[in-house]
CSV table of C-alpha atoms in Angstrom, one decimal:
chain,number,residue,atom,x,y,z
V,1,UNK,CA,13.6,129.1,131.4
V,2,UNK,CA,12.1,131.9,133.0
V,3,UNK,CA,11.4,135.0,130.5
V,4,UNK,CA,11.1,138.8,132.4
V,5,UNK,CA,7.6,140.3,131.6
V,6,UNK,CA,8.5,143.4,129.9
V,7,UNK,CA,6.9,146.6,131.3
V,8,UNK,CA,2.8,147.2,129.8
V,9,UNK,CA,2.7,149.6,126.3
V,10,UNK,CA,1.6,153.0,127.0
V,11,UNK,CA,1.5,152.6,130.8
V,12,UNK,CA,1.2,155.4,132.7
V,13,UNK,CA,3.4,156.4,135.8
V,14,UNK,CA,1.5,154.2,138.4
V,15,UNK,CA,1.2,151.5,135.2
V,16,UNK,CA,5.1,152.1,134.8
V,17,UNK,CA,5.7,151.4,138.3
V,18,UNK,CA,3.8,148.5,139.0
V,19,UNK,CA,5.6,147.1,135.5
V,20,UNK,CA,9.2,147.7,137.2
V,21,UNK,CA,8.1,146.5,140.4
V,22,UNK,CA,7.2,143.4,138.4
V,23,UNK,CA,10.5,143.2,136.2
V,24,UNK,CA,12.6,143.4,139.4
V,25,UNK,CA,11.0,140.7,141.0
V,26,UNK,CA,11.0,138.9,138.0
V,27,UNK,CA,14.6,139.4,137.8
V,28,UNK,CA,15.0,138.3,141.8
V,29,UNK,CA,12.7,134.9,141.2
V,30,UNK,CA,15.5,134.3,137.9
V,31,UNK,CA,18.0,134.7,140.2
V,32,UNK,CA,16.9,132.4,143.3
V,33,UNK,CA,16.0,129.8,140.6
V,34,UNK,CA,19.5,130.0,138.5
V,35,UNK,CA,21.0,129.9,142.1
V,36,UNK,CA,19.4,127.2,143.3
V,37,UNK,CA,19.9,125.3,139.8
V,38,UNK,CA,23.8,125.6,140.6
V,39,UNK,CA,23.9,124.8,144.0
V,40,UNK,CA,22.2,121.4,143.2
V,41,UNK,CA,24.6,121.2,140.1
V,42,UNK,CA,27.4,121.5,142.6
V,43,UNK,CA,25.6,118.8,144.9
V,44,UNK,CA,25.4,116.7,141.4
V,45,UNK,CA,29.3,117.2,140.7
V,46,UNK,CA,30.3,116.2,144.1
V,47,UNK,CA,28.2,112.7,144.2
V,48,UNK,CA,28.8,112.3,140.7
V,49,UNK,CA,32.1,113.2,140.4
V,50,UNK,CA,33.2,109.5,139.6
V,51,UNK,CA,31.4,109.2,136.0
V,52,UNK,CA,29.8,112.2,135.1
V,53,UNK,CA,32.3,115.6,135.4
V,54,UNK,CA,35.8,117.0,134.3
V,55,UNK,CA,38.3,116.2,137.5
V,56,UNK,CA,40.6,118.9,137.3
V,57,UNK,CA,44.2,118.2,139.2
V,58,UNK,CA,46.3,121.0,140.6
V,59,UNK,CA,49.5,120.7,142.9
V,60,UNK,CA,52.6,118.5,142.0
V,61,UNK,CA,52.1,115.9,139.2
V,62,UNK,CA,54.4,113.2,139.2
V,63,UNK,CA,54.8,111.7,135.7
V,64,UNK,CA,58.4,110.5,136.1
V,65,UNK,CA,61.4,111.0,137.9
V,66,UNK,CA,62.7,113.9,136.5
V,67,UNK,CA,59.0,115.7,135.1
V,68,UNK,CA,56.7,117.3,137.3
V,69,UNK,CA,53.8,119.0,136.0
V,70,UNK,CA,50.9,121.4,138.3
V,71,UNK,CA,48.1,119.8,136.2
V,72,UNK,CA,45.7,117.9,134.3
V,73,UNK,CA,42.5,117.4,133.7
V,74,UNK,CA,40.4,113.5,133.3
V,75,UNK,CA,38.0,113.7,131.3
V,76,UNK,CA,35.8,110.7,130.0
V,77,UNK,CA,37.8,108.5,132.4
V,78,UNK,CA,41.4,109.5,130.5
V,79,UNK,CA,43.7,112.1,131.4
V,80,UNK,CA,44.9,114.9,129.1
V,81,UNK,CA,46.8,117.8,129.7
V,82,UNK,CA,44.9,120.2,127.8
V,83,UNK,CA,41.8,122.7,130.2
V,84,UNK,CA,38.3,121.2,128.4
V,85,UNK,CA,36.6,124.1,126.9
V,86,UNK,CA,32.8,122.7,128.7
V,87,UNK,CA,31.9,120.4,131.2
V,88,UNK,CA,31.3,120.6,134.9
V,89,UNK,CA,34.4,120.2,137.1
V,90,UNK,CA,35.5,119.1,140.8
V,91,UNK,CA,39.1,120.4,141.5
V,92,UNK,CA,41.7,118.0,143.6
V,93,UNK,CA,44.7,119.3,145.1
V,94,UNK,CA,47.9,117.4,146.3
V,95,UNK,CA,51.0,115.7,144.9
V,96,UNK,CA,49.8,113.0,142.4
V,97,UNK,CA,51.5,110.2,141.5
V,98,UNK,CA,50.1,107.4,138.9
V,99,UNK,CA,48.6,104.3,140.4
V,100,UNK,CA,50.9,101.7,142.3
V,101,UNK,CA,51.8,98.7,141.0
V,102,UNK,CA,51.7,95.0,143.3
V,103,UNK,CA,54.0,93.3,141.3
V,104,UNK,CA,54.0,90.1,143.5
V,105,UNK,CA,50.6,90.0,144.9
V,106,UNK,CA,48.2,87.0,145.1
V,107,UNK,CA,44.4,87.4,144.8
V,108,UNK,CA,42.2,84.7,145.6
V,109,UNK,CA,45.1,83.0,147.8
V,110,UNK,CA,44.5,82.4,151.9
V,111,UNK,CA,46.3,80.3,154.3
V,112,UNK,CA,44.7,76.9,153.1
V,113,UNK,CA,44.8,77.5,149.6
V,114,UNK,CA,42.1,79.1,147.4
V,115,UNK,CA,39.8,81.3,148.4
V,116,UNK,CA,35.8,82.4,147.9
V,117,UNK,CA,35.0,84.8,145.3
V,118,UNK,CA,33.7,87.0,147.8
V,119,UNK,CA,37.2,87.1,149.6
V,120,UNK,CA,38.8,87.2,146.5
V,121,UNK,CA,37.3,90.6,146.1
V,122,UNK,CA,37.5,91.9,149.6
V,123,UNK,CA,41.6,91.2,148.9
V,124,UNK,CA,41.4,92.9,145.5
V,125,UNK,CA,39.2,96.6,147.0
V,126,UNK,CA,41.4,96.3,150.3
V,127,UNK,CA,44.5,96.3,147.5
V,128,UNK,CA,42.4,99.2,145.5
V,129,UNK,CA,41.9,101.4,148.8
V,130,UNK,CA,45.3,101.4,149.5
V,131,UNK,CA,46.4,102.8,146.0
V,132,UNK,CA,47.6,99.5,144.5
V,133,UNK,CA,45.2,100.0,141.3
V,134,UNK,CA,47.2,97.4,139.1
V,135,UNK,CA,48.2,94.0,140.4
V,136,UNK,CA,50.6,91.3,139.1
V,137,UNK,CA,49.4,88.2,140.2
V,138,UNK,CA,52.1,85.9,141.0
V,139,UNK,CA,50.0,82.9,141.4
V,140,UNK,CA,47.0,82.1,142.7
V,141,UNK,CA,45.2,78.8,143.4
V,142,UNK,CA,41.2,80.7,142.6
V,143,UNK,CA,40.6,81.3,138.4
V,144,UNK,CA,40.3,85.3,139.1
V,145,UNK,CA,39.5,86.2,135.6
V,146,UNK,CA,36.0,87.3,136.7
V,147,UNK,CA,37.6,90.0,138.4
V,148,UNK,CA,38.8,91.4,135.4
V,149,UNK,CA,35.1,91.9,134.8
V,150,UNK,CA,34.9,94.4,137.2
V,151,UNK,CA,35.8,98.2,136.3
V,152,UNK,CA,35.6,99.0,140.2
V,153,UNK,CA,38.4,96.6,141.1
V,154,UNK,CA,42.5,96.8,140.4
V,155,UNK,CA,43.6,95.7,137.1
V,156,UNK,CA,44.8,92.5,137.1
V,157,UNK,CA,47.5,90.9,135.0
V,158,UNK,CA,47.2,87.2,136.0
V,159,UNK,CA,49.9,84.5,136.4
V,160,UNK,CA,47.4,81.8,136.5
V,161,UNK,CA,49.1,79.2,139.2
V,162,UNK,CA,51.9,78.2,140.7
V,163,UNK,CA,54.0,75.3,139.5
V,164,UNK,CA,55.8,73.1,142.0
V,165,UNK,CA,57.5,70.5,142.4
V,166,UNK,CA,55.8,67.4,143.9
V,167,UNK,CA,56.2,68.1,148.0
V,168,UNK,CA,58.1,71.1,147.4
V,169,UNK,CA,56.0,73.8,147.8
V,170,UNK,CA,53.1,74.9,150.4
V,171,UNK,CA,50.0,72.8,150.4
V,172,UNK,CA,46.9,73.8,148.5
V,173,UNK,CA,49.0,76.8,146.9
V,174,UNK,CA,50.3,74.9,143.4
V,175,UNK,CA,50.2,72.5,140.6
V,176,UNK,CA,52.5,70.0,142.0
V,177,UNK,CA,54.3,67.8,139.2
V,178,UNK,CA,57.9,66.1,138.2
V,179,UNK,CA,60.2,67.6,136.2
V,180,UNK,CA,59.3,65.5,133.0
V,181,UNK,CA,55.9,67.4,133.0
V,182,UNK,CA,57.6,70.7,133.4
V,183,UNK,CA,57.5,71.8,129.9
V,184,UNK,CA,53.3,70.6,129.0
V,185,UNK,CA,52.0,73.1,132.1
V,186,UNK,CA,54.4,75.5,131.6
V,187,UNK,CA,52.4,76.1,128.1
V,188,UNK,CA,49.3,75.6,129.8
V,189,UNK,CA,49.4,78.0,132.9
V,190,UNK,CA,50.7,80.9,129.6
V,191,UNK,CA,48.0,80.2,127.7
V,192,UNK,CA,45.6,80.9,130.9
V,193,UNK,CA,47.6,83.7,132.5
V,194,UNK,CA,48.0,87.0,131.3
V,195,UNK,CA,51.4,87.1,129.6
V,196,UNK,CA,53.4,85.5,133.1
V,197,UNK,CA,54.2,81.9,134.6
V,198,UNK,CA,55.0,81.1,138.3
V,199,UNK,CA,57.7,78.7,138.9
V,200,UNK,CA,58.5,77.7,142.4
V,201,UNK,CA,62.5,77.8,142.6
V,202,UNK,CA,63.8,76.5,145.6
V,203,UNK,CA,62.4,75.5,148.7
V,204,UNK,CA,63.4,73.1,151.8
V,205,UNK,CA,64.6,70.0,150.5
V,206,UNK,CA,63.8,67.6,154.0
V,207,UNK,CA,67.0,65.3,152.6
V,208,UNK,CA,69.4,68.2,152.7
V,209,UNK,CA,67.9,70.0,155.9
V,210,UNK,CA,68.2,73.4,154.2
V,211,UNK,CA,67.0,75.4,151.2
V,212,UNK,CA,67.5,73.3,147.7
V,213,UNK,CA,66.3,73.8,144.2
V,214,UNK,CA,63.4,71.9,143.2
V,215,UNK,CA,64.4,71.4,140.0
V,216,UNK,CA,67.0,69.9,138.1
V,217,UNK,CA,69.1,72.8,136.3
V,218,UNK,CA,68.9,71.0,132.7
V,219,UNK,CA,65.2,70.9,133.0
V,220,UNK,CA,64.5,74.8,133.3
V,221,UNK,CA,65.8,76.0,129.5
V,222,UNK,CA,63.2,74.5,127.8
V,223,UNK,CA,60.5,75.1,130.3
V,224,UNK,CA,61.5,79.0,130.0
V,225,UNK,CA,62.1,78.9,126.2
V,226,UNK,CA,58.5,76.8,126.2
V,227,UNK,CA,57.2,80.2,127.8
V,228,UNK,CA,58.3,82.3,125.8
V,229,UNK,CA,57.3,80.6,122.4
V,230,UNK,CA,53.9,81.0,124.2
V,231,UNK,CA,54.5,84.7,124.4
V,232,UNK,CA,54.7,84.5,128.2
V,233,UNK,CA,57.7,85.9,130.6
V,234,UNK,CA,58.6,83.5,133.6
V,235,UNK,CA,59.4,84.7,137.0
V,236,UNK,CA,60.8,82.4,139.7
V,237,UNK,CA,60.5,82.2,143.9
V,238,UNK,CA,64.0,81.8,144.5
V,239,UNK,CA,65.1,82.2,148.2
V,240,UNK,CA,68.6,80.5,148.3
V,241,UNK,CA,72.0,80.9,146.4
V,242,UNK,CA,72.0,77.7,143.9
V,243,UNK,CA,68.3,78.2,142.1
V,244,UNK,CA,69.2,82.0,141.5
V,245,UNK,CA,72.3,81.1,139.1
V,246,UNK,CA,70.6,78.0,137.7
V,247,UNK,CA,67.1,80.2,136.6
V,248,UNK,CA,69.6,82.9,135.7
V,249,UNK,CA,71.5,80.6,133.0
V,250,UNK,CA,68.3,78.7,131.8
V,251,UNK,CA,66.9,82.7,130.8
V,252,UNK,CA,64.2,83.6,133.0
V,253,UNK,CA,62.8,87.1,133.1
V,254,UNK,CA,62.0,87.8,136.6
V,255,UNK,CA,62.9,86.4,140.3
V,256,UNK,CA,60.8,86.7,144.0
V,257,UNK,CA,62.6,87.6,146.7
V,258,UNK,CA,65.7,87.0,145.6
V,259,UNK,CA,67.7,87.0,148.6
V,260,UNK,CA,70.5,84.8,147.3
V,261,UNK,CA,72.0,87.0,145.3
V,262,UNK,CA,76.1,87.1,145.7
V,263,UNK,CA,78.0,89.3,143.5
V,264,UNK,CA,78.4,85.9,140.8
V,265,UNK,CA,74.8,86.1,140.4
V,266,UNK,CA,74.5,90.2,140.4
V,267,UNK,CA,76.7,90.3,137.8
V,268,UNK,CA,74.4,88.0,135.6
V,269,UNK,CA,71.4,89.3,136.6
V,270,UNK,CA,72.4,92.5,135.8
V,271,UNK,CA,73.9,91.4,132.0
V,272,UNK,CA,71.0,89.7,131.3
V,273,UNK,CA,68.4,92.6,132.1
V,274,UNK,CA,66.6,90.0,135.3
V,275,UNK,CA,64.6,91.8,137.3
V,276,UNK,CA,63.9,91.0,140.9
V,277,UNK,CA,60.7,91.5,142.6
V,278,UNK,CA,62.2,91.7,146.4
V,279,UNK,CA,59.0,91.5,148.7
V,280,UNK,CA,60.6,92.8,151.7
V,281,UNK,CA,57.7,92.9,153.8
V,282,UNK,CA,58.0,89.0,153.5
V,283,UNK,CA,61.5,89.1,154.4
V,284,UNK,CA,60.8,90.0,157.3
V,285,UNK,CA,59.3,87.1,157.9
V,286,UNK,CA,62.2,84.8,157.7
V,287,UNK,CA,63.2,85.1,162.0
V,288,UNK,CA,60.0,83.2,162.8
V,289,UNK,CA,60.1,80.6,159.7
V,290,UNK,CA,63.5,80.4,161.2
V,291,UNK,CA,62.3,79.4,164.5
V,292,UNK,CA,59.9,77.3,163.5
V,293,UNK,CA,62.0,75.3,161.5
V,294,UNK,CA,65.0,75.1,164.3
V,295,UNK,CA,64.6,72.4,165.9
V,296,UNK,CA,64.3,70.1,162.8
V,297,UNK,CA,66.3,72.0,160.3
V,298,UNK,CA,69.0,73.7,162.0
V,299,UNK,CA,70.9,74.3,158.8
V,300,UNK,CA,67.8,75.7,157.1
V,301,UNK,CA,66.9,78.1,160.2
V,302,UNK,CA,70.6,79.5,160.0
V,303,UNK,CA,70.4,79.7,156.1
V,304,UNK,CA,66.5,82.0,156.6
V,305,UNK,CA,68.3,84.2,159.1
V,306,UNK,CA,71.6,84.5,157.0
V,307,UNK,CA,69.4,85.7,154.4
V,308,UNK,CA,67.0,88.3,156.6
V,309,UNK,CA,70.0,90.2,157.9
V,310,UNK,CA,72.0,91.2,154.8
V,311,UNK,CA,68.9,91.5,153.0
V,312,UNK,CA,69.3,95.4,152.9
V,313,UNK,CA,72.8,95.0,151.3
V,314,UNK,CA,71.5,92.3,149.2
V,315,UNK,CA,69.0,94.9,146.9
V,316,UNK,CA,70.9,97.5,147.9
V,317,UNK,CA,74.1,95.3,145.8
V,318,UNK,CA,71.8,94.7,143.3
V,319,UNK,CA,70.6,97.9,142.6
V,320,UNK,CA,74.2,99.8,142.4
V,321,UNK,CA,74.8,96.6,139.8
V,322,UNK,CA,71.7,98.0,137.9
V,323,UNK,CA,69.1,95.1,138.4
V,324,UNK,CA,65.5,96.1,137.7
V,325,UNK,CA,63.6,96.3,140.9
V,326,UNK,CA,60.0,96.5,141.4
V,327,UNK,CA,57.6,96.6,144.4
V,328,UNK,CA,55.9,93.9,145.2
V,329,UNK,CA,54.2,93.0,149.0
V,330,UNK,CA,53.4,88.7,148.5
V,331,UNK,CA,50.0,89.4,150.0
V,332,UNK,CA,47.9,86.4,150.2
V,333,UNK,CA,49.0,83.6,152.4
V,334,UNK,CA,49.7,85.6,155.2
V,335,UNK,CA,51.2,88.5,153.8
V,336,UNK,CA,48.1,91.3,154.1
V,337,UNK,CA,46.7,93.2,151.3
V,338,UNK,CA,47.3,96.7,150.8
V,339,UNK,CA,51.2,97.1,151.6
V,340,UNK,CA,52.2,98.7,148.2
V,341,UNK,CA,53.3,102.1,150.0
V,342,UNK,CA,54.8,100.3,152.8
V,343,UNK,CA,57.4,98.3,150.3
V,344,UNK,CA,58.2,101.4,148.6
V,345,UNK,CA,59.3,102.9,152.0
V,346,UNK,CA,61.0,99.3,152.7
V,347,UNK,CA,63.4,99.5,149.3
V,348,UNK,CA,65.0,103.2,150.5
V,349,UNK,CA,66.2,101.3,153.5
V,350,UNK,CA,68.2,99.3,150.7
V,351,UNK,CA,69.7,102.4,149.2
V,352,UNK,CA,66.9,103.2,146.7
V,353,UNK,CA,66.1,107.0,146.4
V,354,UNK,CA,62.7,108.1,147.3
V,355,UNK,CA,62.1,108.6,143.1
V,356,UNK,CA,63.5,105.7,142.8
V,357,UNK,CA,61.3,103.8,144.9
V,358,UNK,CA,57.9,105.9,144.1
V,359,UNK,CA,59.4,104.4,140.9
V,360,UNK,CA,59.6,100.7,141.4
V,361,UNK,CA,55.9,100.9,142.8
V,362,UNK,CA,54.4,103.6,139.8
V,363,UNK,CA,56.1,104.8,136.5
V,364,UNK,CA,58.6,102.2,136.3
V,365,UNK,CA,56.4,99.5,137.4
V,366,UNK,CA,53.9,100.1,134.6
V,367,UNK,CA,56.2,100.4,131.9
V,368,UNK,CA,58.1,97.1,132.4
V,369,UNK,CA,54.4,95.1,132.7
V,370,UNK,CA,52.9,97.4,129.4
V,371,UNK,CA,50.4,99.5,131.0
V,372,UNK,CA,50.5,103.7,130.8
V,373,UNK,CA,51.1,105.5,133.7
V,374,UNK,CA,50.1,109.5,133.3
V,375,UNK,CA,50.4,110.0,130.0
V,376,UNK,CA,48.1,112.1,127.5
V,377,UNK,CA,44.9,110.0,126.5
V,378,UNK,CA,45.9,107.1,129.3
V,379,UNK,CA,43.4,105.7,131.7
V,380,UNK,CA,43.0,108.1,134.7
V,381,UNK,CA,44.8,105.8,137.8
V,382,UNK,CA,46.2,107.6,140.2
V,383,UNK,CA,47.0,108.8,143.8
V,384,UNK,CA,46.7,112.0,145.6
V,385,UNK,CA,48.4,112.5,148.7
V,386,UNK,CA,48.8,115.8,151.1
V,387,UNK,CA,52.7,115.6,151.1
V,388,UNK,CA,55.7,115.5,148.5
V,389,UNK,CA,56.4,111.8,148.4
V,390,UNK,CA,59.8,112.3,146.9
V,391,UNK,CA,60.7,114.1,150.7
V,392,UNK,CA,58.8,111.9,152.9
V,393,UNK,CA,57.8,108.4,151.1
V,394,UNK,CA,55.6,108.0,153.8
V,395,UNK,CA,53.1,110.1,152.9
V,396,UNK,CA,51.8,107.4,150.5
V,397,UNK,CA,50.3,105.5,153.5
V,398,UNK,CA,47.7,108.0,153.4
V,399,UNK,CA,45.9,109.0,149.9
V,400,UNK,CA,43.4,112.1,150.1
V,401,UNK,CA,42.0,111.1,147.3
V,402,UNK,CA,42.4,107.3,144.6
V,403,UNK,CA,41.0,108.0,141.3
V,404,UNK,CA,40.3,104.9,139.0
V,405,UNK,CA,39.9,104.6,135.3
V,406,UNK,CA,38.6,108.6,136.4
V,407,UNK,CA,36.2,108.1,139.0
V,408,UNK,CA,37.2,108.8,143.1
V,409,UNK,CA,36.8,105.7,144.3
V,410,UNK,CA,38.7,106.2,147.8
């Protein structure tokens, strides 16, 4: 610290002079150097704005559907609601709402299979940059737990992999077994998963020439009630009508795509609490699996199309029946990452309110998979946008700003 000389004792006038003339630019030099010390504090707080300083939120906060708040503060990584008393801050303005939830997204999955660990986390920071800052994996063929290693990545709730039947199922993608082994990796893909097991439903049955189940209905109670004594949920790809009742009588939590439902099945989903996990984006799909399929499969082709065009009225049923809905995109495959935003936008076309949907993808999301969305103390996950997403849903295509576990990472 710099210390002003204090004028000379008994100084006379030209002493006295020469004493303020040296307090003054004492004074100035103080000044220049306390100014320059806070213009490189404010360079500091810019660059390190992601560990180091207070991040102080102002605009629209969107905590839930009916509460809006015009601010809060992370600090230490969390978010609380209460103005620290010290601390360096950066100020970000813009509607805020928590991170968005993948709930059917597949890191570590490609066209052939399993991926590299490099892809793997190209998929995951392509996910991240688009907002989507926790992912349910629904499968994936690559062991991503070292992802959950990382702090600068989504967090990841894992499935572990797919089970399918023998033939049944795409290539590469899935443990492929016979209904006899059901049960045995059923407990061994919950006890290397994160809480969730991937059952493949239905899928072309070549015999048939159109969609079938792939596995007999008696089989799926215990393999579900194995799950759960494992302290796992089970969630199902079901495309067609027949596998949607059958997994909706043998317990399961969840269901992909669902795009059988008819109002028999709404009505049991919607007793038993069964969410769906739509994936519209692949729905749309289905035309050119139909077409590929055509000349082989007729049935099967006419079925996929069936199911693409009253897919709208489908969710849209299922929703006014009260079905849990959540986002989900099925990136991986061929699905691209980073489609969160553009699902949400997909489920108002199916009747869904812009809350609701912001919803499904956020708030809603996180509390059916156990994780905090903005509450006091909660990890700092969230998205900043320049418009109100609950007038144009759109605007979540384009974050200003993605803050993760309190640092701008995007």
């Amino acid at each position: 610290m710099i210390r002003p000389a204090g004028p000379a004792r008994h100084a006379g006038p030209a002493g006295g002079a020469r004493a303020r003339d040296a307090l003054r630019a004492s004074r100035s030099e103080l000044r220049r150097r306390s100014t320059d010390a806070r213009v490189r504090q404010r360079v500091t707080v810019v660059v390190m704005s992601a560990g180091s300083t207070v991040l102080h939120v102002r605009g629209q906060v969107l905590l839930g559907p009916d509460e809006v708040v015009p601010q809060l503060w992370v600090v230490g990584g969390r978010v609380t609601f209460t103005p620290p008393v010290t601390g360096d801050v950066e100020t970000i303005e813009g509607y805020v709402v928590p991170g968005f939830v993948d709930a059917h997204c597949h890191v570590g999955l490609g066209h052939g299979g399993a991926v590299t660990k490099d892809v793997a986390v190209e998929q995951a920071l392509t996910d991240r940059d688009a907002g989507t800052l926790l992912i349910r994996d629904a499968g994936s063929a690559l062991d991503t737990r070292f992802l959950q290693d990382r702090d600068d990545l989504p967090r990841l709730i894992r499935a572990g992999r797919h089970i399918a039947r023998s033939k049944r199922y795409i290539r590469g993608y899935a443990h492929e077994i016979e209904p006899e082994d059901l049960v045995a990796y059923v407990r061994a893909q919950a006890r290397a998963g994160d809480g969730w097991v991937k059952l493949v439903g239905d899928w072309i049955d070549r015999e048939e020439g159109d969609l079938g189940p792939c596995w007999p209905a008696g089989s799926l109670p215990a393999a579900i009630a194995a799950a759960h004594e494992e302290g796992a949920r089970v969630t199902a790809h079901c495309f067609g009508e027949r596998s949607l009742a059958e997994f909706a009588a043998a317990g399961v939590d969840c269901i992909e795509h669902a795009t059988g439902l008819v109002p028999g099945t709404i009505d049991a989903f919607a007793a038993a609490g069964i969410a769906i996990v739509p994936t519209l984006i692949n729905i749309a799909t289905f035309p050119a699996i139909a077409a590929a399929g055509e000349a082989k499969f007729p049935a099967y082709a006419a079925h996929m199309r069936d199911l693409h065009e009253r897919r709208y009225d489908t969710i849209g049923a299922a929703h006014e029946a009260g079905i849990p809905i959540y986002v989900g995109t099925d990136a991986g495959g061929t699905i691209p990452h980073g489609l969160a935003a553009a699902e949400m936008a997909e489920l108002t076309k199916a009747g869904l309110s812009n809350a609701e949907a912001i919803g499904a993808g956020t708030w809603k999301a996180r509390e059916w998979l156990g994780r905090p969305g903005l509450t006091e103390g909660a990890p700092a996950d969230f998205v900043v946008v320049s418009n109100d997403p609950l007038a144009d849903i759109g605007t979540l295509r384009s974050p200003t700003r993605i803050v993760l576990d309190g640092r701008i990472v995007a």
